Short mmCIF file of N, CA and C in Angstrom, two decimals:
data_model
loop_
_atom_site.label_atom_id
_atom_site.label_comp_id
_atom_site.label_asym_id
_atom_site.label_seq_id
_atom_site.Cartn_x
_atom_site.Cartn_y
_atom_site.Cartn_z
N MET A 177 -43.39 -22.69 47.02
CA MET A 177 -42.05 -23.25 46.94
C MET A 177 -41.65 -23.32 45.47
N ASN A 178 -40.51 -22.79 45.14
CA ASN A 178 -40.00 -22.87 43.78
C ASN A 178 -39.05 -24.06 43.67
N SER A 179 -39.34 -24.94 42.76
CA SER A 179 -38.51 -26.10 42.53
C SER A 179 -37.62 -25.82 41.33
N PRO A 180 -36.35 -26.22 41.37
CA PRO A 180 -35.48 -25.99 40.22
C PRO A 180 -35.83 -26.85 39.01
N LEU A 181 -36.61 -27.90 39.20
CA LEU A 181 -37.02 -28.77 38.10
C LEU A 181 -38.49 -29.12 38.30
N VAL A 182 -39.30 -28.77 37.32
CA VAL A 182 -40.73 -29.09 37.39
C VAL A 182 -41.10 -29.87 36.14
N PRO A 183 -41.29 -31.20 36.26
CA PRO A 183 -41.72 -31.96 35.09
C PRO A 183 -43.11 -31.50 34.66
N LYS A 184 -43.31 -31.39 33.35
CA LYS A 184 -44.60 -30.96 32.82
C LYS A 184 -45.17 -32.09 31.96
N LEU A 185 -46.28 -32.65 32.38
CA LEU A 185 -46.92 -33.74 31.68
C LEU A 185 -47.89 -33.18 30.65
N LEU A 186 -47.76 -33.63 29.41
CA LEU A 186 -48.70 -33.24 28.37
C LEU A 186 -49.79 -34.29 28.32
N VAL A 187 -51.03 -33.83 28.32
CA VAL A 187 -52.18 -34.74 28.42
C VAL A 187 -53.22 -34.40 27.36
N SER A 188 -54.03 -35.40 27.02
CA SER A 188 -55.07 -35.21 26.01
C SER A 188 -56.25 -34.40 26.53
N ASP A 189 -56.46 -34.37 27.84
CA ASP A 189 -57.58 -33.64 28.45
C ASP A 189 -57.11 -33.08 29.79
N ALA A 190 -56.71 -31.82 29.79
CA ALA A 190 -56.12 -31.22 30.99
C ALA A 190 -57.10 -31.16 32.15
N ASP A 191 -58.36 -30.82 31.88
CA ASP A 191 -59.34 -30.76 32.97
C ASP A 191 -59.53 -32.12 33.62
N ALA A 192 -59.65 -33.16 32.81
CA ALA A 192 -59.80 -34.52 33.35
C ALA A 192 -58.54 -34.94 34.11
N ALA A 193 -57.37 -34.56 33.61
CA ALA A 193 -56.11 -34.91 34.28
C ALA A 193 -56.01 -34.23 35.65
N ILE A 194 -56.39 -32.97 35.72
CA ILE A 194 -56.36 -32.27 37.00
C ILE A 194 -57.29 -32.98 37.99
N THR A 195 -58.46 -33.34 37.55
CA THR A 195 -59.40 -34.06 38.41
C THR A 195 -58.82 -35.40 38.85
N PHE A 196 -58.24 -36.14 37.90
CA PHE A 196 -57.66 -37.45 38.22
C PHE A 196 -56.54 -37.32 39.25
N TYR A 197 -55.56 -36.43 39.01
CA TYR A 197 -54.41 -36.33 39.91
C TYR A 197 -54.79 -35.82 41.29
N THR A 198 -55.80 -34.95 41.37
CA THR A 198 -56.22 -34.48 42.70
C THR A 198 -56.94 -35.60 43.45
N ARG A 199 -57.77 -36.37 42.77
CA ARG A 199 -58.51 -37.45 43.43
C ARG A 199 -57.65 -38.67 43.70
N ALA A 200 -56.85 -39.07 42.71
CA ALA A 200 -56.07 -40.31 42.83
C ALA A 200 -54.83 -40.17 43.69
N LEU A 201 -54.17 -39.02 43.59
CA LEU A 201 -52.90 -38.85 44.29
C LEU A 201 -52.97 -37.84 45.44
N GLY A 202 -54.08 -37.13 45.55
CA GLY A 202 -54.17 -36.10 46.58
C GLY A 202 -53.40 -34.84 46.22
N ALA A 203 -53.10 -34.66 44.93
CA ALA A 203 -52.39 -33.46 44.49
C ALA A 203 -53.27 -32.24 44.70
N GLU A 204 -52.62 -31.11 44.88
CA GLU A 204 -53.33 -29.84 45.03
C GLU A 204 -52.90 -28.90 43.91
N VAL A 205 -53.87 -28.24 43.31
CA VAL A 205 -53.58 -27.29 42.23
C VAL A 205 -53.12 -25.99 42.86
N SER A 206 -51.91 -25.55 42.50
CA SER A 206 -51.39 -24.30 43.03
C SER A 206 -51.42 -23.18 42.00
N LEU A 207 -51.55 -23.54 40.72
CA LEU A 207 -51.60 -22.55 39.65
C LEU A 207 -52.28 -23.17 38.44
N ARG A 208 -53.13 -22.40 37.79
CA ARG A 208 -53.80 -22.87 36.58
C ARG A 208 -53.88 -21.70 35.61
N VAL A 209 -53.39 -21.92 34.38
CA VAL A 209 -53.40 -20.87 33.36
C VAL A 209 -54.15 -21.40 32.14
N ASP A 210 -55.26 -20.74 31.81
CA ASP A 210 -56.06 -21.08 30.63
C ASP A 210 -55.86 -19.96 29.61
N GLU A 211 -55.65 -20.34 28.37
CA GLU A 211 -55.55 -19.37 27.29
C GLU A 211 -56.39 -19.87 26.14
N ALA A 212 -57.39 -19.10 25.75
CA ALA A 212 -58.27 -19.46 24.64
C ALA A 212 -58.88 -20.85 24.82
N GLY A 213 -59.27 -21.16 26.07
CA GLY A 213 -59.90 -22.44 26.34
C GLY A 213 -58.95 -23.61 26.47
N VAL A 214 -57.65 -23.35 26.48
CA VAL A 214 -56.65 -24.41 26.59
C VAL A 214 -55.86 -24.21 27.87
N VAL A 215 -55.79 -25.27 28.69
CA VAL A 215 -54.95 -25.21 29.89
C VAL A 215 -53.52 -25.42 29.40
N ASN A 216 -52.76 -24.32 29.33
CA ASN A 216 -51.39 -24.46 28.86
C ASN A 216 -50.39 -24.58 30.00
N HIS A 217 -50.87 -24.43 31.24
CA HIS A 217 -49.99 -24.65 32.39
C HIS A 217 -50.83 -24.76 33.65
N ALA A 218 -50.66 -25.86 34.35
CA ALA A 218 -51.25 -26.03 35.67
C ALA A 218 -50.17 -26.67 36.54
N GLU A 219 -49.96 -26.09 37.71
CA GLU A 219 -48.98 -26.66 38.64
C GLU A 219 -49.73 -27.35 39.77
N LEU A 220 -49.25 -28.55 40.10
CA LEU A 220 -49.83 -29.34 41.17
C LEU A 220 -48.74 -29.71 42.15
N THR A 221 -49.10 -29.81 43.42
CA THR A 221 -48.13 -30.20 44.43
C THR A 221 -48.54 -31.53 45.05
N LEU A 222 -47.54 -32.32 45.34
CA LEU A 222 -47.68 -33.59 46.06
C LEU A 222 -46.70 -33.51 47.21
N GLY A 223 -47.14 -33.04 48.35
CA GLY A 223 -46.20 -32.81 49.45
C GLY A 223 -45.20 -31.74 49.03
N ALA A 224 -43.91 -32.08 49.06
CA ALA A 224 -42.88 -31.13 48.66
C ALA A 224 -42.60 -31.15 47.15
N ALA A 225 -43.17 -32.13 46.45
CA ALA A 225 -42.93 -32.25 45.01
C ALA A 225 -43.90 -31.38 44.21
N VAL A 226 -43.42 -30.88 43.09
CA VAL A 226 -44.24 -30.08 42.19
C VAL A 226 -44.15 -30.69 40.80
N PHE A 227 -45.30 -30.81 40.14
CA PHE A 227 -45.29 -31.16 38.73
C PHE A 227 -46.34 -30.31 38.04
N ALA A 228 -46.20 -30.18 36.75
CA ALA A 228 -47.12 -29.37 35.97
C ALA A 228 -47.76 -30.23 34.90
N LEU A 229 -48.83 -29.72 34.32
CA LEU A 229 -49.43 -30.39 33.19
C LEU A 229 -49.98 -29.35 32.23
N ALA A 230 -50.19 -29.78 31.01
CA ALA A 230 -50.76 -28.92 29.98
C ALA A 230 -51.49 -29.77 28.97
N GLN A 231 -52.43 -29.15 28.33
CA GLN A 231 -53.17 -29.78 27.24
C GLN A 231 -52.22 -29.98 26.07
N SER A 232 -52.25 -31.15 25.44
CA SER A 232 -51.44 -31.35 24.24
C SER A 232 -52.03 -30.49 23.12
N VAL A 233 -51.16 -29.86 22.36
CA VAL A 233 -51.58 -29.00 21.25
C VAL A 233 -50.66 -29.31 20.07
N GLU A 234 -51.19 -29.99 19.07
CA GLU A 234 -50.39 -30.44 17.94
C GLU A 234 -49.65 -29.29 17.26
N GLU A 235 -50.32 -28.17 17.07
CA GLU A 235 -49.69 -27.04 16.38
C GLU A 235 -48.48 -26.49 17.13
N TRP A 236 -48.44 -26.70 18.42
CA TRP A 236 -47.32 -26.22 19.24
C TRP A 236 -46.22 -27.28 19.37
N GLY A 237 -46.47 -28.48 18.85
CA GLY A 237 -45.52 -29.57 19.01
C GLY A 237 -45.61 -30.23 20.37
N TRP A 238 -46.72 -30.00 21.08
CA TRP A 238 -46.92 -30.59 22.40
C TRP A 238 -47.72 -31.87 22.23
N ALA A 239 -47.07 -33.01 22.36
CA ALA A 239 -47.70 -34.31 22.13
C ALA A 239 -47.85 -35.07 23.44
N ASP A 240 -49.03 -35.63 23.66
CA ASP A 240 -49.27 -36.47 24.84
C ASP A 240 -48.86 -37.90 24.50
N PRO A 241 -48.70 -38.77 25.52
CA PRO A 241 -48.25 -40.14 25.26
C PRO A 241 -49.10 -40.90 24.24
N GLY A 242 -50.40 -40.70 24.25
CA GLY A 242 -51.27 -41.41 23.32
C GLY A 242 -51.01 -41.06 21.87
N SER A 243 -50.54 -39.85 21.62
CA SER A 243 -50.31 -39.42 20.24
C SER A 243 -48.92 -39.81 19.73
N VAL A 244 -48.06 -40.30 20.62
CA VAL A 244 -46.71 -40.70 20.19
C VAL A 244 -46.41 -42.16 20.51
N GLY A 245 -47.45 -42.95 20.83
CA GLY A 245 -47.26 -44.38 21.05
C GLY A 245 -46.86 -44.77 22.45
N GLY A 246 -47.01 -43.89 23.43
CA GLY A 246 -46.70 -44.22 24.82
C GLY A 246 -45.71 -43.26 25.43
N SER A 247 -45.48 -43.43 26.71
CA SER A 247 -44.59 -42.54 27.44
C SER A 247 -43.20 -43.15 27.58
N PRO A 248 -42.15 -42.38 27.27
CA PRO A 248 -40.79 -42.88 27.46
C PRO A 248 -40.25 -42.60 28.86
N VAL A 249 -41.11 -42.09 29.76
CA VAL A 249 -40.66 -41.64 31.08
C VAL A 249 -41.40 -42.42 32.16
N LEU A 250 -40.68 -42.77 33.22
CA LEU A 250 -41.28 -43.35 34.42
C LEU A 250 -41.22 -42.30 35.52
N LEU A 251 -42.36 -41.99 36.10
CA LEU A 251 -42.41 -41.07 37.23
C LEU A 251 -42.42 -41.91 38.50
N VAL A 252 -41.43 -41.75 39.36
CA VAL A 252 -41.34 -42.54 40.58
C VAL A 252 -41.90 -41.69 41.72
N LEU A 253 -42.94 -42.22 42.36
CA LEU A 253 -43.60 -41.50 43.45
C LEU A 253 -43.57 -42.36 44.70
N THR A 254 -42.94 -41.85 45.76
CA THR A 254 -42.90 -42.55 47.03
C THR A 254 -44.11 -42.13 47.85
N VAL A 255 -44.87 -43.11 48.28
CA VAL A 255 -46.09 -42.86 49.05
C VAL A 255 -46.11 -43.76 50.28
N ALA A 256 -46.95 -43.42 51.23
CA ALA A 256 -47.05 -44.20 52.46
C ALA A 256 -47.60 -45.60 52.19
N ASP A 257 -48.55 -45.70 51.26
CA ASP A 257 -49.19 -46.99 50.98
C ASP A 257 -49.34 -47.15 49.46
N PRO A 258 -48.33 -47.74 48.80
CA PRO A 258 -48.41 -47.89 47.35
C PRO A 258 -49.56 -48.79 46.91
N ASP A 259 -49.93 -49.77 47.72
CA ASP A 259 -51.05 -50.65 47.37
C ASP A 259 -52.35 -49.84 47.28
N ALA A 260 -52.62 -49.04 48.28
CA ALA A 260 -53.84 -48.23 48.31
C ALA A 260 -53.83 -47.19 47.19
N THR A 261 -52.67 -46.61 46.92
CA THR A 261 -52.57 -45.60 45.87
C THR A 261 -52.83 -46.23 44.51
N ALA A 262 -52.25 -47.40 44.25
CA ALA A 262 -52.48 -48.10 42.98
C ALA A 262 -53.95 -48.47 42.84
N HIS A 263 -54.55 -48.93 43.92
CA HIS A 263 -55.96 -49.31 43.89
C HIS A 263 -56.84 -48.09 43.58
N ARG A 264 -56.58 -46.98 44.25
CA ARG A 264 -57.35 -45.75 44.02
C ARG A 264 -57.19 -45.26 42.59
N MET A 265 -55.95 -45.29 42.08
CA MET A 265 -55.71 -44.88 40.70
C MET A 265 -56.49 -45.76 39.73
N ALA A 266 -56.48 -47.08 39.98
CA ALA A 266 -57.21 -48.01 39.10
C ALA A 266 -58.71 -47.76 39.17
N GLN A 267 -59.24 -47.48 40.33
CA GLN A 267 -60.67 -47.18 40.47
C GLN A 267 -61.06 -45.94 39.67
N LEU A 268 -60.10 -45.04 39.47
CA LEU A 268 -60.37 -43.78 38.77
C LEU A 268 -59.96 -43.84 37.30
N GLY A 269 -59.66 -45.05 36.79
CA GLY A 269 -59.42 -45.19 35.36
C GLY A 269 -58.01 -45.54 34.93
N ALA A 270 -57.09 -45.69 35.86
CA ALA A 270 -55.72 -46.07 35.51
C ALA A 270 -55.64 -47.59 35.33
N GLU A 271 -54.53 -48.04 34.78
CA GLU A 271 -54.29 -49.47 34.56
C GLU A 271 -53.06 -49.90 35.34
N VAL A 272 -53.21 -50.93 36.17
CA VAL A 272 -52.06 -51.49 36.88
C VAL A 272 -51.27 -52.31 35.87
N VAL A 273 -50.04 -51.89 35.59
CA VAL A 273 -49.19 -52.55 34.61
C VAL A 273 -48.36 -53.64 35.28
N ILE A 274 -47.82 -53.33 36.44
CA ILE A 274 -47.06 -54.28 37.26
C ILE A 274 -47.60 -54.16 38.68
N ALA A 275 -48.06 -55.26 39.25
CA ALA A 275 -48.66 -55.25 40.58
C ALA A 275 -47.67 -54.76 41.63
N VAL A 276 -48.19 -54.11 42.64
CA VAL A 276 -47.37 -53.65 43.76
C VAL A 276 -47.00 -54.87 44.59
N GLU A 277 -45.70 -55.06 44.77
CA GLU A 277 -45.18 -56.18 45.55
C GLU A 277 -43.87 -55.79 46.20
N ASN A 278 -43.44 -56.57 47.19
CA ASN A 278 -42.11 -56.38 47.75
C ASN A 278 -41.10 -56.78 46.68
N ARG A 279 -40.12 -55.94 46.48
CA ARG A 279 -39.08 -56.20 45.48
C ARG A 279 -37.78 -56.59 46.18
N PRO A 280 -36.94 -57.39 45.51
CA PRO A 280 -35.70 -57.87 46.15
C PRO A 280 -34.70 -56.75 46.45
N TYR A 281 -34.90 -55.57 45.90
CA TYR A 281 -33.98 -54.46 46.14
C TYR A 281 -34.43 -53.57 47.30
N GLY A 282 -35.41 -54.05 48.10
CA GLY A 282 -35.75 -53.36 49.33
C GLY A 282 -36.87 -52.34 49.25
N LYS A 283 -37.66 -52.39 48.23
CA LYS A 283 -38.80 -51.46 48.08
C LYS A 283 -40.06 -52.27 47.82
N ARG A 284 -41.19 -51.68 48.14
CA ARG A 284 -42.48 -52.22 47.72
C ARG A 284 -42.92 -51.32 46.58
N GLN A 285 -42.98 -51.89 45.37
CA GLN A 285 -43.25 -51.07 44.19
C GLN A 285 -44.16 -51.78 43.20
N GLY A 286 -44.80 -50.96 42.39
CA GLY A 286 -45.57 -51.43 41.26
C GLY A 286 -45.67 -50.30 40.26
N ARG A 287 -46.19 -50.61 39.07
CA ARG A 287 -46.27 -49.59 38.01
C ARG A 287 -47.72 -49.45 37.56
N VAL A 288 -48.14 -48.20 37.39
CA VAL A 288 -49.49 -47.88 36.97
C VAL A 288 -49.42 -46.92 35.79
N LYS A 289 -50.26 -47.18 34.78
CA LYS A 289 -50.39 -46.25 33.65
C LYS A 289 -51.66 -45.44 33.89
N ASP A 290 -51.51 -44.13 34.01
CA ASP A 290 -52.68 -43.30 34.27
C ASP A 290 -53.54 -43.18 33.00
N PRO A 291 -54.74 -42.64 33.11
CA PRO A 291 -55.63 -42.57 31.95
C PRO A 291 -55.10 -41.72 30.80
N PHE A 292 -53.99 -41.02 31.01
CA PHE A 292 -53.43 -40.12 30.00
C PHE A 292 -52.14 -40.68 29.41
N GLY A 293 -51.80 -41.93 29.81
CA GLY A 293 -50.66 -42.63 29.24
C GLY A 293 -49.35 -42.47 29.98
N HIS A 294 -49.34 -41.72 31.09
CA HIS A 294 -48.11 -41.55 31.85
C HIS A 294 -47.92 -42.72 32.81
N LEU A 295 -46.68 -43.15 32.95
CA LEU A 295 -46.34 -44.32 33.78
C LEU A 295 -45.80 -43.88 35.13
N TRP A 296 -46.41 -44.40 36.18
CA TRP A 296 -46.03 -44.07 37.56
C TRP A 296 -45.52 -45.31 38.26
N VAL A 297 -44.32 -45.24 38.83
CA VAL A 297 -43.82 -46.29 39.70
C VAL A 297 -44.19 -45.85 41.11
N LEU A 298 -45.06 -46.59 41.75
CA LEU A 298 -45.47 -46.29 43.12
C LEU A 298 -44.57 -47.06 44.05
N SER A 299 -43.92 -46.35 44.95
CA SER A 299 -42.89 -46.94 45.78
C SER A 299 -43.18 -46.67 47.25
N GLY A 300 -42.83 -47.63 48.09
CA GLY A 300 -42.99 -47.46 49.54
C GLY A 300 -42.14 -48.45 50.30
N GLU A 301 -42.37 -48.48 51.60
CA GLU A 301 -41.64 -49.37 52.49
C GLU A 301 -42.08 -50.82 52.28
N LEU A 302 -41.15 -51.74 52.49
CA LEU A 302 -41.48 -53.17 52.43
C LEU A 302 -42.54 -53.51 53.46
N ARG A 303 -43.33 -54.51 53.15
CA ARG A 303 -44.32 -55.04 54.12
C ARG A 303 -43.83 -56.36 54.63
#
């Protein structure tokens, strides 16, 4: 499936990130491109959604969140069980920034910072 917009996350360790996203989120790797030992493009799917990642490379101007003081982007991911997803992510090295709870605007949400500095809003149905 070709998506008209594919966010590409820059990470400090592409191999570790691929392992994390496949284990924590159930993502599947659909494409991986290594050049001179650097993963410069890997595409992962989460259901119908597609996102990519690449190793940060200073000489190319590719900076990961840790090298620029954090991520200015929130990735919102709707899942069947945001509590279980946040728990699994935390078990695999992520940090729960805001606990998953029912929110007054009709969603059950929380925020998690993955081990690579990217911020995920995990969203689901109210309980």
